[in-house]
Amino acid sequence: MRVDVRALGACNRLAERGAGQAAGALTDLTGTDLSVEVTGASVASGEDLAEAFAGRESIGVSVGLRGGLEGEAVLAFDADNVDALLSLLPGGSSMGRSAVTEVGNIALGGFLDGWANYLGKAIDMTPPRYFEADGAAVLPDGALAGDGVFLFESRLDATTTDLDFSIYMLPDSGQFRDLVVGKTAPAAAPGADGGAGNDGTDSTAVPYESLSTFASLAKRGSANAADNIAMMTGLDTNVDVSRLRFVPLADVPAEVGVEPHAGTVFELQGEPSGYLAILFEEESAAKIAASMLPSEPDEPLGGMAENALCELGNVMTSGFIDGWANVLGTSISHSPPEFVHDIGSATISPLVAKLSRRQDYGFVIDAAIQTEGVQTRCDVYALPDERELARALDRLSES
């Protein structure tokens, strides 16, 4: 099975549109404005999903899909937010489980309408199943088996109350296979096929197995970066989450948020080229820099701390991309570190703007790396060029 990443982007737009319809339906139902925060497709193994969902307590509804698209869809609230939801519904506090079930049924119906309209076929939902689940138990059993699955995830945000929730869709093969191989992909909007001036000659179709391999490389690179932190600081370090996601590039800055961050960014040269950012929240950056210095710096993020973070960024980046080059059979180098200290979205926006000249969507590798002892966390965002990544993965499948 070959996955056309442009077709995957078009499917992602369908998911984003469906999430918008779900937000509209819930806005009408609850009287609270909701908006789509981000929609993305992940290529993840069962082990990756189990790690990504670890520690979550969710309440929600799941439905099976039949007809125009087969698989399963899930609406999940954070367990702490359910009381806020019930307070917005007439009689919700007394209805409890049945109220959550009805909300899920309405929201998932709205989410799937856009897919059904495009396919020209009805998508039938099984009766909604209410659940209370820990961790990855929110997902169907089949998601955690095998080498990897596609997971469409849409996060919705309420503007006036704590009512954030997520919609997950795990499509089976069959009709979905026809969509992502590009033969029946939803039509792309102007400019959404990779940027102005693209003549369509650059293939972006890659074997699915190669995407799964690259997802594994993302995890291995994150582990190497964590090992390099441990080596330089003497602190036990681990990777909490590492997934390969396919998202609209324009959404990435919002994911980083508006809290102040400090760290380093790099331009990657070779195949694939692209950008990599290693970002700590401001307090974490000061802590990790101090742990590397022989004495307390005069300023938490002054010149000494900046040099320490640049040195750390260098060895982390090398650990992150060396595995890519070895497995993909390419040469990848990186620019000297550029120190950044600003609100999170401002640190990542220039990278996204540069890559957006060539593509509207991209594969994002994000990893949360935590150190023990000083309680710091950093997020790694890797943004490879999709065409160059496709070529490298295509060669990998032939070797």
Short mmCIF file of N, CA and C in Angstrom, two decimals, residues 63-231:
data_model
loop_
_atom_site.label_atom_id
_atom_site.label_comp_id
_atom_site.label_asym_id
_atom_site.label_seq_id
_atom_site.Cartn_x
_atom_site.Cartn_y
_atom_site.Cartn_z
N VAL A 63 -18.33 4.72 18.68
CA VAL A 63 -19.27 4.13 17.72
C VAL A 63 -18.49 3.38 16.66
N GLY A 64 -19.07 2.31 16.16
CA GLY A 64 -18.51 1.62 15.01
C GLY A 64 -19.03 2.26 13.74
N LEU A 65 -18.23 2.20 12.68
CA LEU A 65 -18.59 2.81 11.40
C LEU A 65 -18.79 1.72 10.35
N ARG A 66 -19.85 1.86 9.58
CA ARG A 66 -20.16 0.91 8.53
C ARG A 66 -20.63 1.67 7.29
N GLY A 67 -20.52 1.05 6.13
CA GLY A 67 -21.01 1.68 4.91
C GLY A 67 -19.90 2.37 4.15
N GLY A 68 -20.04 3.70 3.96
CA GLY A 68 -19.07 4.44 3.16
C GLY A 68 -17.67 4.44 3.74
N LEU A 69 -17.55 4.28 5.05
CA LEU A 69 -16.25 4.24 5.70
C LEU A 69 -16.39 3.31 6.90
N GLU A 70 -15.41 2.44 7.06
CA GLU A 70 -15.48 1.49 8.15
C GLU A 70 -14.37 1.76 9.15
N GLY A 71 -14.65 1.41 10.38
CA GLY A 71 -13.68 1.63 11.43
C GLY A 71 -14.38 1.97 12.73
N GLU A 72 -13.81 2.90 13.49
CA GLU A 72 -14.40 3.29 14.76
C GLU A 72 -14.09 4.75 15.02
N ALA A 73 -15.02 5.44 15.65
CA ALA A 73 -14.83 6.84 16.04
C ALA A 73 -15.12 6.98 17.52
N VAL A 74 -14.38 7.87 18.18
CA VAL A 74 -14.45 8.02 19.63
C VAL A 74 -14.51 9.50 19.98
N LEU A 75 -15.40 9.85 20.91
CA LEU A 75 -15.42 11.19 21.49
C LEU A 75 -15.01 11.02 22.95
N ALA A 76 -13.96 11.71 23.38
CA ALA A 76 -13.43 11.53 24.74
C ALA A 76 -13.27 12.86 25.44
N PHE A 77 -13.88 12.98 26.61
CA PHE A 77 -13.68 14.11 27.51
C PHE A 77 -12.67 13.72 28.57
N ASP A 78 -11.86 14.67 28.99
CA ASP A 78 -11.09 14.46 30.20
C ASP A 78 -12.07 14.27 31.35
N ALA A 79 -11.82 13.26 32.18
CA ALA A 79 -12.78 12.94 33.25
C ALA A 79 -13.07 14.14 34.13
N ASP A 80 -12.08 15.02 34.31
CA ASP A 80 -12.28 16.20 35.18
C ASP A 80 -13.21 17.23 34.56
N ASN A 81 -13.48 17.12 33.24
CA ASN A 81 -14.30 18.12 32.55
C ASN A 81 -15.76 17.73 32.40
N VAL A 82 -16.10 16.51 32.79
CA VAL A 82 -17.46 16.04 32.53
C VAL A 82 -18.49 16.82 33.34
N ASP A 83 -18.18 17.18 34.56
CA ASP A 83 -19.12 17.96 35.36
C ASP A 83 -19.43 19.30 34.70
N ALA A 84 -18.40 19.91 34.08
CA ALA A 84 -18.61 21.17 33.38
C ALA A 84 -19.56 20.97 32.21
N LEU A 85 -19.43 19.84 31.50
CA LEU A 85 -20.33 19.54 30.39
C LEU A 85 -21.76 19.37 30.89
N LEU A 86 -21.95 18.57 31.93
CA LEU A 86 -23.30 18.29 32.43
C LEU A 86 -23.99 19.55 32.92
N SER A 87 -23.20 20.49 33.46
CA SER A 87 -23.80 21.72 33.98
C SER A 87 -24.38 22.59 32.87
N LEU A 88 -23.96 22.35 31.62
CA LEU A 88 -24.45 23.15 30.50
C LEU A 88 -25.68 22.56 29.84
N LEU A 89 -26.06 21.34 30.22
CA LEU A 89 -27.18 20.66 29.57
C LEU A 89 -28.41 20.69 30.46
N PRO A 90 -29.59 20.94 29.88
CA PRO A 90 -30.81 20.89 30.68
C PRO A 90 -30.98 19.51 31.33
N GLY A 91 -31.02 19.50 32.65
CA GLY A 91 -31.15 18.24 33.37
C GLY A 91 -29.93 17.36 33.29
N GLY A 92 -28.80 17.93 32.81
CA GLY A 92 -27.61 17.13 32.59
C GLY A 92 -27.05 16.49 33.85
N SER A 93 -27.07 17.25 34.96
CA SER A 93 -26.48 16.73 36.19
C SER A 93 -27.20 15.48 36.67
N SER A 94 -28.52 15.43 36.44
CA SER A 94 -29.28 14.26 36.88
C SER A 94 -29.22 13.13 35.85
N MET A 95 -28.95 13.48 34.58
CA MET A 95 -28.95 12.45 33.54
C MET A 95 -27.61 11.72 33.43
N GLY A 96 -26.51 12.43 33.74
CA GLY A 96 -25.20 11.81 33.79
C GLY A 96 -24.84 11.04 32.53
N ARG A 97 -24.80 9.73 32.67
CA ARG A 97 -24.33 8.85 31.60
C ARG A 97 -25.13 9.03 30.31
N SER A 98 -26.45 9.13 30.41
CA SER A 98 -27.26 9.26 29.20
C SER A 98 -27.01 10.59 28.51
N ALA A 99 -26.72 11.64 29.29
CA ALA A 99 -26.43 12.95 28.70
C ALA A 99 -25.12 12.90 27.91
N VAL A 100 -24.09 12.28 28.49
CA VAL A 100 -22.81 12.15 27.79
C VAL A 100 -22.99 11.34 26.51
N THR A 101 -23.79 10.28 26.58
CA THR A 101 -24.03 9.44 25.41
C THR A 101 -24.70 10.22 24.29
N GLU A 102 -25.68 11.05 24.66
CA GLU A 102 -26.39 11.83 23.64
C GLU A 102 -25.47 12.88 23.03
N VAL A 103 -24.66 13.54 23.86
CA VAL A 103 -23.71 14.52 23.35
C VAL A 103 -22.75 13.86 22.37
N GLY A 104 -22.23 12.68 22.74
CA GLY A 104 -21.31 11.97 21.86
C GLY A 104 -21.96 11.59 20.55
N ASN A 105 -23.20 11.14 20.61
CA ASN A 105 -23.92 10.74 19.41
C ASN A 105 -24.08 11.91 18.45
N ILE A 106 -24.45 13.08 18.99
CA ILE A 106 -24.65 14.27 18.16
C ILE A 106 -23.33 14.76 17.57
N ALA A 107 -22.29 14.82 18.41
CA ALA A 107 -21.00 15.34 17.94
C ALA A 107 -20.38 14.42 16.89
N LEU A 108 -20.41 13.12 17.12
CA LEU A 108 -19.81 12.19 16.16
C LEU A 108 -20.60 12.15 14.86
N GLY A 109 -21.94 12.31 14.96
CA GLY A 109 -22.74 12.39 13.74
C GLY A 109 -22.33 13.58 12.90
N GLY A 110 -22.13 14.73 13.54
CA GLY A 110 -21.68 15.92 12.82
C GLY A 110 -20.30 15.73 12.22
N PHE A 111 -19.41 15.08 12.98
CA PHE A 111 -18.05 14.85 12.51
C PHE A 111 -18.03 14.01 11.24
N LEU A 112 -18.90 13.00 11.16
CA LEU A 112 -18.88 12.07 10.04
C LEU A 112 -19.65 12.56 8.82
N ASP A 113 -20.49 13.58 8.99
CA ASP A 113 -21.30 14.07 7.87
C ASP A 113 -20.44 14.52 6.70
N GLY A 114 -19.34 15.22 6.98
CA GLY A 114 -18.49 15.71 5.90
C GLY A 114 -17.87 14.59 5.11
N TRP A 115 -17.45 13.53 5.77
CA TRP A 115 -16.88 12.38 5.08
C TRP A 115 -17.95 11.73 4.20
N ALA A 116 -19.14 11.58 4.76
CA ALA A 116 -20.22 10.94 3.99
C ALA A 116 -20.58 11.77 2.76
N ASN A 117 -20.62 13.10 2.93
CA ASN A 117 -20.97 13.97 1.80
C ASN A 117 -19.94 13.84 0.69
N TYR A 118 -18.67 13.78 1.05
CA TYR A 118 -17.64 13.65 0.02
C TYR A 118 -17.72 12.30 -0.67
N LEU A 119 -17.85 11.23 0.12
CA LEU A 119 -17.86 9.89 -0.45
C LEU A 119 -19.12 9.62 -1.25
N GLY A 120 -20.18 10.41 -0.98
CA GLY A 120 -21.45 10.16 -1.64
C GLY A 120 -22.11 8.88 -1.16
N LYS A 121 -21.71 8.44 0.03
CA LYS A 121 -22.26 7.22 0.62
C LYS A 121 -22.54 7.47 2.09
N ALA A 122 -23.61 6.91 2.56
CA ALA A 122 -23.94 7.05 3.97
C ALA A 122 -22.91 6.30 4.82
N ILE A 123 -22.57 6.89 5.95
CA ILE A 123 -21.74 6.21 6.93
C ILE A 123 -22.65 5.90 8.13
N ASP A 124 -22.91 4.64 8.33
CA ASP A 124 -23.79 4.23 9.42
C ASP A 124 -23.00 4.07 10.71
N MET A 125 -23.56 4.56 11.80
CA MET A 125 -22.94 4.42 13.10
C MET A 125 -23.68 3.36 13.90
N THR A 126 -22.92 2.54 14.60
CA THR A 126 -23.55 1.62 15.54
C THR A 126 -24.08 2.43 16.72
N PRO A 127 -24.97 1.87 17.54
CA PRO A 127 -25.43 2.61 18.72
C PRO A 127 -24.25 3.04 19.58
N PRO A 128 -24.27 4.26 20.10
CA PRO A 128 -23.13 4.76 20.88
C PRO A 128 -22.91 3.94 22.15
N ARG A 129 -21.64 3.69 22.43
CA ARG A 129 -21.27 2.93 23.63
C ARG A 129 -20.57 3.87 24.60
N TYR A 130 -21.16 4.06 25.76
CA TYR A 130 -20.58 4.90 26.81
C TYR A 130 -19.39 4.17 27.44
N PHE A 131 -18.33 4.94 27.78
CA PHE A 131 -17.20 4.30 28.44
C PHE A 131 -16.57 5.25 29.47
N GLU A 132 -15.94 4.66 30.43
CA GLU A 132 -15.03 5.34 31.35
C GLU A 132 -13.74 4.54 31.27
N ALA A 133 -12.65 5.18 30.83
CA ALA A 133 -11.45 4.42 30.49
C ALA A 133 -10.19 5.11 30.99
N ASP A 134 -9.22 4.31 31.32
CA ASP A 134 -7.89 4.79 31.68
C ASP A 134 -6.94 4.57 30.50
N GLY A 135 -6.10 5.56 30.23
CA GLY A 135 -5.07 5.42 29.22
C GLY A 135 -5.62 5.09 27.85
N ALA A 136 -4.91 4.21 27.14
CA ALA A 136 -5.26 3.88 25.76
C ALA A 136 -6.49 3.00 25.65
N ALA A 137 -7.09 2.62 26.78
CA ALA A 137 -8.34 1.85 26.72
C ALA A 137 -9.46 2.66 26.09
N VAL A 138 -9.24 3.97 25.91
CA VAL A 138 -10.21 4.81 25.22
C VAL A 138 -10.32 4.41 23.74
N LEU A 139 -9.28 3.78 23.20
CA LEU A 139 -9.25 3.38 21.80
C LEU A 139 -9.70 1.93 21.65
N PRO A 140 -10.20 1.56 20.47
CA PRO A 140 -10.61 0.17 20.27
C PRO A 140 -9.42 -0.77 20.38
N ASP A 141 -9.70 -2.02 20.76
CA ASP A 141 -8.64 -3.00 20.99
C ASP A 141 -7.72 -3.15 19.79
N GLY A 142 -8.28 -3.12 18.59
CA GLY A 142 -7.47 -3.33 17.40
C GLY A 142 -6.40 -2.27 17.19
N ALA A 143 -6.58 -1.08 17.80
CA ALA A 143 -5.61 0.00 17.60
C ALA A 143 -4.27 -0.33 18.23
N LEU A 144 -4.27 -1.16 19.26
CA LEU A 144 -3.05 -1.44 19.98
C LEU A 144 -2.35 -2.70 19.49
N ALA A 145 -2.89 -3.31 18.45
CA ALA A 145 -2.31 -4.52 17.90
C ALA A 145 -1.66 -4.21 16.56
N GLY A 146 -0.70 -4.98 16.17
CA GLY A 146 -0.07 -4.80 14.87
C GLY A 146 1.04 -3.77 14.89
N ASP A 147 1.59 -3.49 13.70
CA ASP A 147 2.75 -2.62 13.59
C ASP A 147 2.41 -1.14 13.60
N GLY A 148 1.20 -0.79 13.20
CA GLY A 148 0.87 0.63 13.19
C GLY A 148 -0.51 0.88 12.63
N VAL A 149 -1.08 2.03 13.00
CA VAL A 149 -2.41 2.41 12.53
C VAL A 149 -2.39 3.90 12.17
N PHE A 150 -3.37 4.30 11.36
CA PHE A 150 -3.65 5.71 11.16
C PHE A 150 -4.65 6.13 12.23
N LEU A 151 -4.35 7.22 12.89
CA LEU A 151 -5.26 7.76 13.90
C LEU A 151 -5.50 9.23 13.58
N PHE A 152 -6.74 9.58 13.22
CA PHE A 152 -7.10 10.99 13.04
C PHE A 152 -7.54 11.53 14.40
N GLU A 153 -6.93 12.61 14.81
CA GLU A 153 -7.23 13.19 16.13
C GLU A 153 -7.57 14.66 15.96
N SER A 154 -8.72 15.07 16.46
CA SER A 154 -9.13 16.47 16.46
C SER A 154 -9.35 16.91 17.89
N ARG A 155 -8.71 17.99 18.29
CA ARG A 155 -8.89 18.53 19.64
C ARG A 155 -9.73 19.79 19.54
N LEU A 156 -10.77 19.86 20.35
CA LEU A 156 -11.68 21.00 20.35
C LEU A 156 -11.57 21.71 21.69
N ASP A 157 -11.75 23.01 21.64
CA ASP A 157 -11.52 23.84 22.82
C ASP A 157 -12.72 24.75 23.04
N ALA A 158 -13.18 24.80 24.30
CA ALA A 158 -14.25 25.72 24.67
C ALA A 158 -13.65 27.03 25.15
N THR A 159 -14.21 28.12 24.69
CA THR A 159 -13.60 29.42 24.97
C THR A 159 -13.90 29.95 26.36
N THR A 160 -14.98 29.50 26.99
CA THR A 160 -15.40 30.12 28.26
C THR A 160 -15.42 29.15 29.44
N THR A 161 -15.15 27.86 29.20
CA THR A 161 -15.19 26.91 30.30
C THR A 161 -14.26 25.75 29.99
N ASP A 162 -13.94 24.96 31.00
CA ASP A 162 -13.06 23.80 30.81
C ASP A 162 -13.86 22.66 30.20
N LEU A 163 -13.94 22.66 28.89
CA LEU A 163 -14.74 21.67 28.20
C LEU A 163 -13.97 21.11 27.00
N ASP A 164 -12.65 21.05 27.13
CA ASP A 164 -11.85 20.54 26.03
C ASP A 164 -12.12 19.05 25.85
N PHE A 165 -12.10 18.60 24.60
CA PHE A 165 -12.27 17.17 24.35
C PHE A 165 -11.65 16.83 23.01
N SER A 166 -11.57 15.54 22.74
CA SER A 166 -10.94 15.05 21.52
C SER A 166 -11.85 14.09 20.79
N ILE A 167 -11.74 14.09 19.46
CA ILE A 167 -12.41 13.11 18.61
C ILE A 167 -11.32 12.29 17.92
N TYR A 168 -11.43 10.99 18.02
CA TYR A 168 -10.49 10.09 17.37
C TYR A 168 -11.23 9.25 16.35
N MET A 169 -10.62 9.09 15.18
CA MET A 169 -11.18 8.20 14.19
C MET A 169 -10.09 7.26 13.71
N LEU A 170 -10.38 5.96 13.80
CA LEU A 170 -9.44 4.95 13.33
C LEU A 170 -10.09 4.20 12.18
N PRO A 171 -9.80 4.61 10.93
CA PRO A 171 -10.43 3.97 9.77
C PRO A 171 -9.79 2.62 9.48
N ASP A 172 -10.61 1.66 9.07
CA ASP A 172 -10.09 0.39 8.58
C ASP A 172 -9.60 0.57 7.14
N SER A 173 -8.99 -0.48 6.60
CA SER A 173 -8.57 -0.42 5.20
C SER A 173 -9.81 -0.48 4.32
N GLY A 174 -9.66 -0.71 3.02
CA GLY A 174 -10.82 -0.73 2.15
C GLY A 174 -11.05 0.64 1.56
N GLN A 175 -12.20 1.25 1.93
CA GLN A 175 -12.51 2.56 1.37
C GLN A 175 -11.43 3.59 1.73
N PHE A 176 -10.93 3.51 2.94
CA PHE A 176 -9.90 4.47 3.35
C PHE A 176 -8.62 4.28 2.55
N ARG A 177 -8.31 3.04 2.23
CA ARG A 177 -7.13 2.77 1.40
C ARG A 177 -7.24 3.51 0.07
N ASP A 178 -8.45 3.51 -0.53
CA ASP A 178 -8.63 4.19 -1.80
C ASP A 178 -8.41 5.70 -1.66
N LEU A 179 -8.74 6.24 -0.50
CA LEU A 179 -8.55 7.67 -0.29
C LEU A 179 -7.07 8.04 -0.19
N VAL A 180 -6.33 7.33 0.63
CA VAL A 180 -4.96 7.76 0.90
C VAL A 180 -3.97 7.35 -0.17
N VAL A 181 -4.34 6.43 -1.07
CA VAL A 181 -3.43 6.16 -2.18
C VAL A 181 -3.56 7.22 -3.26
N GLY A 182 -4.57 8.12 -3.09
CA GLY A 182 -4.66 9.25 -3.99
C GLY A 182 -5.61 9.07 -5.15
N LYS A 183 -6.14 7.85 -5.36
CA LYS A 183 -6.99 7.63 -6.53
C LYS A 183 -8.33 8.35 -6.39
N THR A 184 -8.85 8.39 -5.17
CA THR A 184 -10.14 9.05 -4.96
C THR A 184 -10.03 10.11 -3.89
N ALA A 185 -8.85 10.72 -3.78
CA ALA A 185 -8.64 11.68 -2.70
C ALA A 185 -9.50 12.91 -2.87
N PRO A 186 -9.93 13.53 -1.78
CA PRO A 186 -10.67 14.78 -1.87
C PRO A 186 -9.85 15.83 -2.60
N ALA A 187 -10.53 16.61 -3.42
CA ALA A 187 -9.83 17.62 -4.20
C ALA A 187 -9.13 18.61 -3.31
N ALA A 188 -7.90 18.96 -3.66
CA ALA A 188 -7.13 19.91 -2.86
C ALA A 188 -7.54 21.33 -3.21
N ALA A 189 -7.46 22.16 -2.22
CA ALA A 189 -7.71 23.58 -2.46
C ALA A 189 -6.54 24.18 -3.21
N PRO A 190 -6.73 25.30 -3.91
CA PRO A 190 -5.62 25.91 -4.62
C PRO A 190 -4.46 26.18 -3.68
N GLY A 191 -3.26 25.80 -4.12
CA GLY A 191 -2.08 26.03 -3.30
C GLY A 191 -1.86 24.98 -2.26
N ALA A 192 -2.79 24.04 -2.07
CA ALA A 192 -2.65 23.05 -1.02
C ALA A 192 -1.91 21.81 -1.48
N ASP A 193 -1.43 21.80 -2.69
CA ASP A 193 -0.73 20.62 -3.17
C ASP A 193 0.77 20.74 -3.01
N GLY A 194 1.21 21.70 -2.22
CA GLY A 194 2.64 21.77 -1.96
C GLY A 194 3.22 23.13 -2.27
N GLY A 195 2.41 24.11 -2.60
CA GLY A 195 2.94 25.44 -2.79
C GLY A 195 2.88 25.89 -4.23
N ALA A 196 2.99 27.17 -4.43
CA ALA A 196 2.95 27.73 -5.77
C ALA A 196 4.13 27.24 -6.59
N GLY A 197 3.85 27.04 -7.86
CA GLY A 197 4.92 26.65 -8.75
C GLY A 197 5.16 25.16 -8.84
N ASN A 198 4.42 24.38 -8.07
CA ASN A 198 4.61 22.93 -8.14
C ASN A 198 3.97 22.40 -9.42
N ASP A 199 4.73 21.63 -10.20
CA ASP A 199 4.21 21.14 -11.47
C ASP A 199 3.66 19.73 -11.36
N GLY A 200 3.61 19.17 -10.15
CA GLY A 200 3.02 17.86 -9.95
C GLY A 200 3.94 16.71 -10.29
N THR A 201 5.20 16.99 -10.64
CA THR A 201 6.10 15.91 -11.03
C THR A 201 6.79 15.26 -9.84
N ASP A 202 6.79 15.90 -8.68
CA ASP A 202 7.42 15.33 -7.51
C ASP A 202 6.46 14.38 -6.82
N SER A 203 6.81 13.10 -6.80
CA SER A 203 5.94 12.12 -6.16
C SER A 203 6.00 12.27 -4.65
N THR A 204 4.84 12.19 -4.01
CA THR A 204 4.79 12.20 -2.55
C THR A 204 4.11 10.94 -2.05
N ALA A 205 4.10 9.90 -2.88
CA ALA A 205 3.51 8.62 -2.48
C ALA A 205 4.60 7.72 -1.94
N VAL A 206 4.40 7.20 -0.73
CA VAL A 206 5.41 6.35 -0.10
C VAL A 206 4.75 5.09 0.43
N PRO A 207 5.48 3.99 0.51
CA PRO A 207 4.91 2.77 1.07
C PRO A 207 4.54 2.97 2.54
N TYR A 208 3.38 2.43 2.90
CA TYR A 208 2.93 2.58 4.28
C TYR A 208 3.95 2.00 5.25
N GLU A 209 4.58 0.88 4.87
CA GLU A 209 5.55 0.25 5.75
C GLU A 209 6.71 1.19 6.05
N SER A 210 7.08 2.03 5.06
CA SER A 210 8.18 2.97 5.26
C SER A 210 7.78 4.07 6.25
N LEU A 211 6.50 4.48 6.19
CA LEU A 211 6.04 5.46 7.18
C LEU A 211 6.13 4.88 8.58
N SER A 212 5.76 3.62 8.73
CA SER A 212 5.86 2.98 10.04
C SER A 212 7.31 2.92 10.49
N THR A 213 8.22 2.64 9.53
CA THR A 213 9.64 2.60 9.87
C THR A 213 10.11 3.97 10.33
N PHE A 214 9.68 5.02 9.62
CA PHE A 214 10.11 6.36 10.01
C PHE A 214 9.53 6.76 11.36
N ALA A 215 8.32 6.30 11.67
CA ALA A 215 7.76 6.56 13.00
C ALA A 215 8.64 5.93 14.07
N SER A 216 9.15 4.73 13.79
CA SER A 216 10.07 4.08 14.73
C SER A 216 11.37 4.85 14.84
N LEU A 217 11.85 5.40 13.70
CA LEU A 217 13.06 6.22 13.73
C LEU A 217 12.87 7.46 14.58
N ALA A 218 11.67 8.04 14.52
CA ALA A 218 11.40 9.22 15.33
C ALA A 218 11.55 8.90 16.81
N LYS A 219 11.03 7.75 17.20
CA LYS A 219 11.13 7.36 18.60
C LYS A 219 12.58 7.08 18.99
N ARG A 220 13.30 6.39 18.11
CA ARG A 220 14.69 6.08 18.42
C ARG A 220 15.53 7.35 18.51
N GLY A 221 15.27 8.31 17.59
CA GLY A 221 16.01 9.56 17.65
C GLY A 221 15.75 10.32 18.93
N SER A 222 14.49 10.29 19.40
CA SER A 222 14.16 10.95 20.66
C SER A 222 14.90 10.30 21.82
N ALA A 223 14.99 8.97 21.80
CA ALA A 223 15.71 8.27 22.86
C ALA A 223 17.19 8.63 22.83
N ASN A 224 17.77 8.74 21.61
CA ASN A 224 19.18 9.14 21.51
C ASN A 224 19.39 10.54 22.07
N ALA A 225 18.46 11.45 21.76
CA ALA A 225 18.57 12.81 22.28
C ALA A 225 18.50 12.81 23.80
N ALA A 226 17.60 11.98 24.36
CA ALA A 226 17.49 11.89 25.81
C ALA A 226 18.78 11.35 26.42
N ASP A 227 19.39 10.36 25.76
CA ASP A 227 20.66 9.81 26.26
C ASP A 227 21.74 10.88 26.28
N ASN A 228 21.74 11.75 25.28
CA ASN A 228 22.75 12.81 25.23
C ASN A 228 22.55 13.83 26.33
N ILE A 229 21.27 14.12 26.69
CA ILE A 229 21.02 15.00 27.83
C ILE A 229 21.59 14.36 29.10
N ALA A 230 21.31 13.08 29.28
CA ALA A 230 21.78 12.38 30.48
C ALA A 230 23.31 12.40 30.55
N MET A 231 23.96 12.23 29.40
CA MET A 231 25.41 12.22 29.36
C MET A 231 25.98 13.58 29.76
#
